[in-house]
Amino acid sequence: MADRKPFVGGNWKMNLNATEAEQLVSALTTTLGDVSAEVAICPPFPYLASLGRQLSAAGSAIKLGAQDVYYQSNGAFTGEVSVAQLKDVGVQVVLTGHSERRHVIGESDVLINAKTRAVLDAGLEVILCIGEKIEQREAGQTDAINAGQLGYGLAGVTAAQMERVTIAYEPVWAIGTGKTATPADAQAAHAAIRKTLAFLYDEKVAAATRIQYGGSVKANNAAELFAQPDIDGGLIGGASLKTDDFTAIVQAAG
Ligand code: PGA
């Protein structure tokens, strides 16, 4: 994992009610009190404000994350939420380009880039998610797809802003399916992503950028994945909804 600080994100997706969310945060502030990895949780929008208050009241180092954002600063965009509004309720990090937003909701690379830049321009951190579909993997296109999504997603992002960017490599076929990439396959994809970052920026940026693996990371496979030299933590969906599982995964990251 080189000398990059491991980073584990919990992507709750559209799960939990207010009481369950509060209980999960309450448990995590205790169990994750002394871990050395950086941790973020990304709850649904309606719970961000209250969970943000809960985290600061507990003096927790867990970062508050949002699952999405809109790139415009304000105005007639019914249903959307701006970066400033997220910042207002204590959000520090925002996911962009998650595969469910790309492939279920239909977001384009252009929109994902606009969102990524809006978050960075406002001084927040981004986790930019990329990854190939199964037919693309089978056609040998994994690295090309990742390189394309990186190039589009990071267009206009400066080397200085890259200090606030984490990449999440999440093969679409591994998300929520129980099928995890083998540690060797994940490592190969991560190494190629790091090469692309060196091409887009330079070796220094490439070496400093954290690349999370996501896609069916569980308590029993996390350690093996995180032991790979270019895997710097994970983005966790299903297993982030359970205190014991998420705690074990964060502990596996360091
Ligand atoms: P999963 O989701 O861990 O449930 O596969 C990962 C993600 O979508 O970030």
Tab-separated table of C-alpha atoms and ligand atoms in Angstrom:
chain	number	residue	atom	x	y	z
A	1	MET	CA	0.000	0.000	0.000
A	2	ALA	CA	3.104	2.227	-0.258
A	3	ASP	CA	2.996	5.189	2.101
A	4	ARG	CA	-0.464	6.270	1.094
A	5	LYS	CA	-2.883	6.356	4.017
A	6	PRO	CA	-5.564	3.724	3.433
A	7	PHE	CA	-9.054	5.103	2.879
A	8	VAL	CA	-12.281	3.131	3.294
A	9	GLY	CA	-15.652	4.528	2.268
A	10	GLY	CA	-19.069	3.175	3.175
A	11	ASN	CA	-21.585	3.726	0.384
A	12	TRP	CA	-24.965	3.141	1.980
A	13	LYS	CA	-26.814	3.667	-1.324
A	14	MET	CA	-30.624	3.917	-0.905
A	15	ASN	CA	-30.749	1.949	2.337
A	16	LEU	CA	-31.674	2.397	6.018
A	17	ASN	CA	-34.217	4.644	7.734
A	18	ALA	CA	-33.407	7.531	10.085
A	19	THR	CA	-33.308	5.392	13.223
A	20	GLU	CA	-31.167	2.692	11.643
A	21	ALA	CA	-28.794	5.321	10.250
A	22	GLU	CA	-28.397	6.935	13.660
A	23	GLN	CA	-27.785	3.560	15.306
A	24	LEU	CA	-25.168	2.581	12.730
A	25	VAL	CA	-23.272	5.854	13.169
A	26	SER	CA	-23.471	5.541	16.930
A	27	ALA	CA	-21.975	2.035	16.774
A	28	LEU	CA	-19.266	3.017	14.270
A	29	THR	CA	-18.072	6.005	16.307
A	30	THR	CA	-17.278	3.483	19.045
A	31	THR	CA	-15.858	0.592	17.028
A	32	LEU	CA	-13.792	2.788	14.699
A	33	GLY	CA	-12.461	5.056	17.414
A	34	ASP	CA	-8.834	4.016	17.154
A	35	VAL	CA	-8.311	2.773	13.591
A	36	SER	CA	-5.520	4.332	11.592
A	37	ALA	CA	-7.249	4.195	8.174
A	38	GLU	CA	-9.227	7.176	6.979
A	39	VAL	CA	-12.970	6.417	6.935
A	40	ALA	CA	-15.955	8.068	5.270
A	41	ILE	CA	-19.629	7.152	5.272
A	42	CYS	CA	-22.008	8.175	2.494
A	43	PRO	CA	-25.597	8.074	3.756
A	44	PRO	CA	-28.676	9.073	1.739
A	45	PHE	CA	-29.247	12.866	1.427
A	46	PRO	CA	-32.080	13.181	4.008
A	47	TYR	CA	-29.839	11.958	6.837
A	48	LEU	CA	-26.678	13.940	6.082
A	49	ALA	CA	-27.414	16.927	8.329
A	50	SER	CA	-28.359	14.983	11.439
A	51	LEU	CA	-25.598	12.396	11.009
A	52	GLY	CA	-23.113	15.230	10.490
A	53	ARG	CA	-24.173	16.705	13.835
A	54	GLN	CA	-23.963	13.264	15.430
A	55	LEU	CA	-20.424	12.715	14.144
A	56	SER	CA	-19.190	16.079	15.384
A	57	ALA	CA	-20.899	15.655	18.770
A	58	ALA	CA	-19.037	12.338	19.126
A	59	GLY	CA	-15.759	14.004	18.100
A	60	SER	CA	-15.434	11.309	15.440
A	61	ALA	CA	-12.821	11.366	12.696
A	62	ILE	CA	-15.246	9.588	10.346
A	63	LYS	CA	-15.808	11.840	7.352
A	64	LEU	CA	-19.271	12.671	6.115
A	65	GLY	CA	-19.733	11.813	2.452
A	66	ALA	CA	-22.493	12.336	-0.120
A	67	GLN	CA	-23.389	9.837	-2.831
A	68	ASP	CA	-24.049	12.463	-5.503
A	69	VAL	CA	-24.247	16.208	-6.175
A	70	TYR	CA	-25.263	18.565	-8.974
A	71	TYR	CA	-22.649	20.779	-10.607
A	72	GLN	CA	-24.612	24.041	-10.774
A	73	SER	CA	-24.344	26.338	-7.763
A	74	ASN	CA	-28.050	27.171	-7.420
A	75	GLY	CA	-31.236	27.777	-9.352
A	76	ALA	CA	-34.005	25.954	-11.175
A	77	PHE	CA	-32.779	22.349	-10.957
A	78	THR	CA	-35.664	20.540	-9.323
A	79	GLY	CA	-34.603	17.622	-7.193
A	80	GLU	CA	-30.902	18.410	-7.314
A	81	VAL	CA	-28.520	19.406	-4.511
A	82	SER	CA	-25.522	21.753	-4.824
A	83	VAL	CA	-22.015	21.405	-3.446
A	84	ALA	CA	-22.572	24.473	-1.234
A	85	GLN	CA	-25.660	22.858	0.276
A	86	LEU	CA	-23.706	19.680	0.998
A	87	LYS	CA	-20.877	21.705	2.512
A	88	ASP	CA	-23.413	23.560	4.645
A	89	VAL	CA	-24.438	20.359	6.422
A	90	GLY	CA	-20.869	19.199	6.971
A	91	VAL	CA	-20.180	17.024	3.929
A	92	GLN	CA	-16.441	16.661	3.266
A	93	VAL	CA	-16.301	14.125	0.454
A	94	VAL	CA	-18.558	13.359	-2.531
A	95	LEU	CA	-18.807	10.290	-4.775
A	96	THR	CA	-18.929	10.956	-8.497
A	97	GLY	CA	-19.346	8.515	-11.364
A	98	HIS	CA	-20.640	5.597	-9.329
A	99	SER	CA	-21.606	2.795	-11.697
A	100	GLU	CA	-25.229	2.941	-10.576
A	101	ARG	CA	-25.314	6.613	-11.563
A	102	ARG	CA	-23.581	5.829	-14.856
A	103	HIS	CA	-25.522	2.738	-15.840
A	104	VAL	CA	-28.838	2.860	-13.938
A	105	ILE	CA	-29.481	6.615	-13.895
A	106	GLY	CA	-27.644	7.247	-17.176
A	107	GLU	CA	-25.035	9.858	-16.265
A	108	SER	CA	-22.514	10.728	-18.976
A	109	ASP	CA	-18.772	11.237	-18.618
A	110	VAL	CA	-19.340	14.929	-19.337
A	111	LEU	CA	-21.789	15.274	-16.431
A	112	ILE	CA	-19.526	13.267	-14.138
A	113	ASN	CA	-16.625	15.563	-15.019
A	114	ALA	CA	-18.726	18.681	-14.302
A	115	LYS	CA	-19.702	17.262	-10.913
A	116	THR	CA	-16.126	16.265	-10.087
A	117	ARG	CA	-14.816	19.745	-10.912
A	118	ALA	CA	-17.623	21.471	-8.982
A	119	VAL	CA	-16.792	19.483	-5.853
A	120	LEU	CA	-13.068	20.198	-6.151
A	121	ASP	CA	-13.578	23.887	-6.973
A	122	ALA	CA	-15.579	24.168	-3.735
A	123	GLY	CA	-12.673	22.719	-1.754
A	124	LEU	CA	-14.196	19.323	-0.971
A	125	GLU	CA	-12.803	15.863	-1.661
A	126	VAL	CA	-13.964	13.557	-4.446
A	127	ILE	CA	-14.088	9.813	-4.820
A	128	LEU	CA	-14.293	9.324	-8.596
A	129	CYS	CA	-15.627	5.848	-9.394
A	130	ILE	CA	-14.666	4.009	-12.563
A	131	GLY	CA	-14.885	0.450	-13.798
A	132	GLU	CA	-15.716	-1.873	-16.659
A	133	LYS	CA	-18.792	-3.973	-17.394
A	134	ILE	CA	-18.495	-7.745	-17.741
A	135	GLU	CA	-18.645	-7.722	-21.553
A	136	GLN	CA	-15.870	-5.126	-21.617
A	137	ARG	CA	-13.705	-7.269	-19.307
A	138	GLU	CA	-14.350	-10.320	-21.474
A	139	ALA	CA	-13.332	-8.322	-24.550
A	140	GLY	CA	-10.040	-7.392	-22.882
A	141	GLN	CA	-11.048	-3.724	-22.586
A	142	THR	CA	-10.728	-3.255	-18.819
A	143	ASP	CA	-7.705	-0.959	-18.870
A	144	ALA	CA	-8.972	1.025	-21.854
A	145	ILE	CA	-12.361	1.636	-20.207
A	146	ASN	CA	-10.693	2.721	-16.984
A	147	ALA	CA	-8.298	5.011	-18.844
A	148	GLY	CA	-11.188	6.584	-20.765
A	149	GLN	CA	-13.299	7.161	-17.654
A	150	LEU	CA	-10.256	8.655	-15.891
A	151	GLY	CA	-9.406	10.943	-18.794
A	152	TYR	CA	-12.969	12.257	-19.097
A	153	GLY	CA	-13.645	12.343	-15.357
A	154	LEU	CA	-10.479	14.276	-14.544
A	155	ALA	CA	-10.495	16.669	-17.518
A	156	GLY	CA	-9.662	20.139	-16.208
A	157	VAL	CA	-8.707	18.839	-12.755
A	158	THR	CA	-5.316	20.314	-11.769
A	159	ALA	CA	-2.385	18.441	-10.241
A	160	ALA	CA	-2.912	20.453	-7.047
A	161	GLN	CA	-6.587	19.400	-6.919
A	162	MET	CA	-5.532	15.761	-7.297
A	163	GLU	CA	-4.516	15.863	-3.620
A	164	ARG	CA	-8.247	15.796	-2.882
A	165	VAL	CA	-9.109	13.042	-5.361
A	166	THR	CA	-9.445	9.355	-4.604
A	167	ILE	CA	-10.171	6.910	-7.418
A	168	ALA	CA	-12.480	3.978	-6.720
A	169	TYR	CA	-12.008	1.098	-9.148
A	170	GLU	CA	-15.268	-0.807	-9.091
A	171	PRO	CA	-15.770	-3.427	-11.790
A	172	VAL	CA	-19.502	-3.202	-12.526
A	173	TRP	CA	-19.908	-6.982	-12.529
A	174	ALA	CA	-18.565	-7.171	-8.961
A	175	ILE	CA	-20.880	-4.605	-7.387
A	176	GLY	CA	-23.524	-6.154	-5.169
A	177	THR	CA	-23.120	-9.524	-6.852
A	178	GLY	CA	-20.910	-11.352	-4.372
A	179	LYS	CA	-18.363	-11.766	-7.198
A	180	THR	CA	-15.130	-10.073	-6.200
A	181	ALA	CA	-12.218	-9.480	-8.540
A	182	THR	CA	-9.327	-11.716	-7.533
A	183	PRO	CA	-6.634	-9.791	-5.688
A	184	ALA	CA	-4.343	-10.339	-8.701
A	185	ASP	CA	-6.920	-9.020	-11.222
A	186	ALA	CA	-7.731	-6.046	-9.004
A	187	GLN	CA	-4.024	-5.289	-8.547
A	188	ALA	CA	-3.448	-5.422	-12.311
A	189	ALA	CA	-6.268	-2.949	-12.925
A	190	HIS	CA	-5.027	-0.656	-10.141
A	191	ALA	CA	-1.486	-0.676	-11.498
A	192	ALA	CA	-2.803	0.269	-14.951
A	193	ILE	CA	-4.906	3.070	-13.406
A	194	ARG	CA	-1.804	4.408	-11.676
A	195	LYS	CA	0.028	4.382	-15.023
A	196	THR	CA	-2.805	6.372	-16.578
A	197	LEU	CA	-2.553	8.915	-13.741
A	198	ALA	CA	1.171	9.237	-14.478
A	199	PHE	CA	0.322	9.835	-18.140
A	200	LEU	CA	-2.395	12.401	-17.315
A	201	TYR	CA	-0.313	14.139	-14.611
A	202	ASP	CA	3.091	12.851	-13.522
A	203	GLU	CA	4.732	10.103	-11.456
A	204	LYS	CA	4.419	12.109	-8.260
A	205	VAL	CA	0.648	12.558	-8.577
A	206	ALA	CA	0.281	8.910	-9.614
A	207	ALA	CA	2.235	7.696	-6.592
A	208	ALA	CA	0.312	9.899	-4.166
A	209	THR	CA	-3.246	9.206	-5.387
A	210	ARG	CA	-5.223	6.653	-3.451
A	211	ILE	CA	-7.053	4.004	-5.444
A	212	GLN	CA	-9.805	2.142	-3.614
A	213	TYR	CA	-11.155	-1.203	-4.767
A	214	GLY	CA	-14.932	-1.696	-4.665
A	215	GLY	CA	-17.227	-4.576	-5.553
A	216	SER	CA	-18.354	-7.151	-3.002
A	217	VAL	CA	-15.621	-6.366	-0.484
A	218	LYS	CA	-16.460	-8.346	2.641
A	219	ALA	CA	-14.853	-8.959	6.012
A	220	ASN	CA	-13.394	-12.234	4.717
A	221	ASN	CA	-11.753	-10.947	1.529
A	222	ALA	CA	-10.741	-7.389	2.492
A	223	ALA	CA	-7.304	-8.179	3.943
A	224	GLU	CA	-6.134	-10.019	0.827
A	225	LEU	CA	-7.300	-7.213	-1.464
A	226	PHE	CA	-5.853	-4.426	0.681
A	227	ALA	CA	-2.502	-6.238	0.851
A	228	GLN	CA	-1.957	-5.561	-2.865
A	229	PRO	CA	0.608	-2.820	-3.493
A	230	ASP	CA	-1.689	-0.527	-5.512
A	231	ILE	CA	-4.903	-1.034	-3.510
A	232	ASP	CA	-5.268	1.723	-0.924
A	233	GLY	CA	-8.511	0.754	0.777
A	234	GLY	CA	-12.013	0.164	-0.499
A	235	LEU	CA	-15.425	1.522	-1.329
A	236	ILE	CA	-17.884	-0.709	0.447
A	237	GLY	CA	-21.587	-1.081	-0.339
A	238	GLY	CA	-23.565	-3.909	1.269
A	239	ALA	CA	-21.037	-4.658	3.996
A	240	SER	CA	-20.965	-0.997	5.090
A	241	LEU	CA	-24.500	-1.360	6.459
A	242	LYS	CA	-23.417	-3.742	9.210
A	243	THR	CA	-21.284	-2.495	12.091
A	244	ASP	CA	-19.254	-5.667	12.543
A	245	ASP	CA	-18.571	-6.186	8.853
A	246	PHE	CA	-17.624	-2.589	8.121
A	247	THR	CA	-15.454	-2.400	11.247
A	248	ALA	CA	-13.594	-5.577	10.268
A	249	ILE	CA	-13.036	-4.219	6.751
A	250	VAL	CA	-11.695	-0.901	8.045
A	251	GLN	CA	-9.419	-2.769	10.447
A	252	ALA	CA	-8.130	-4.870	7.564
A	253	ALA	CA	-7.084	-1.650	5.841
A	254	GLY	CA	-4.910	-0.686	8.770
B	1	PGA	P1	-20.918	-3.662	-2.877
B	1	PGA	O1	-21.003	-2.159	-3.477
B	1	PGA	O2	-19.831	-3.635	-1.816
B	1	PGA	O3	-22.268	-3.923	-2.295
B	1	PGA	O4	-20.564	-4.561	-4.007
B	1	PGA	C1	-19.843	-1.407	-3.710
B	1	PGA	C2	-20.215	-0.058	-4.268
B	1	PGA	O5	-21.140	0.036	-5.080
B	1	PGA	O6	-19.592	0.969	-3.918
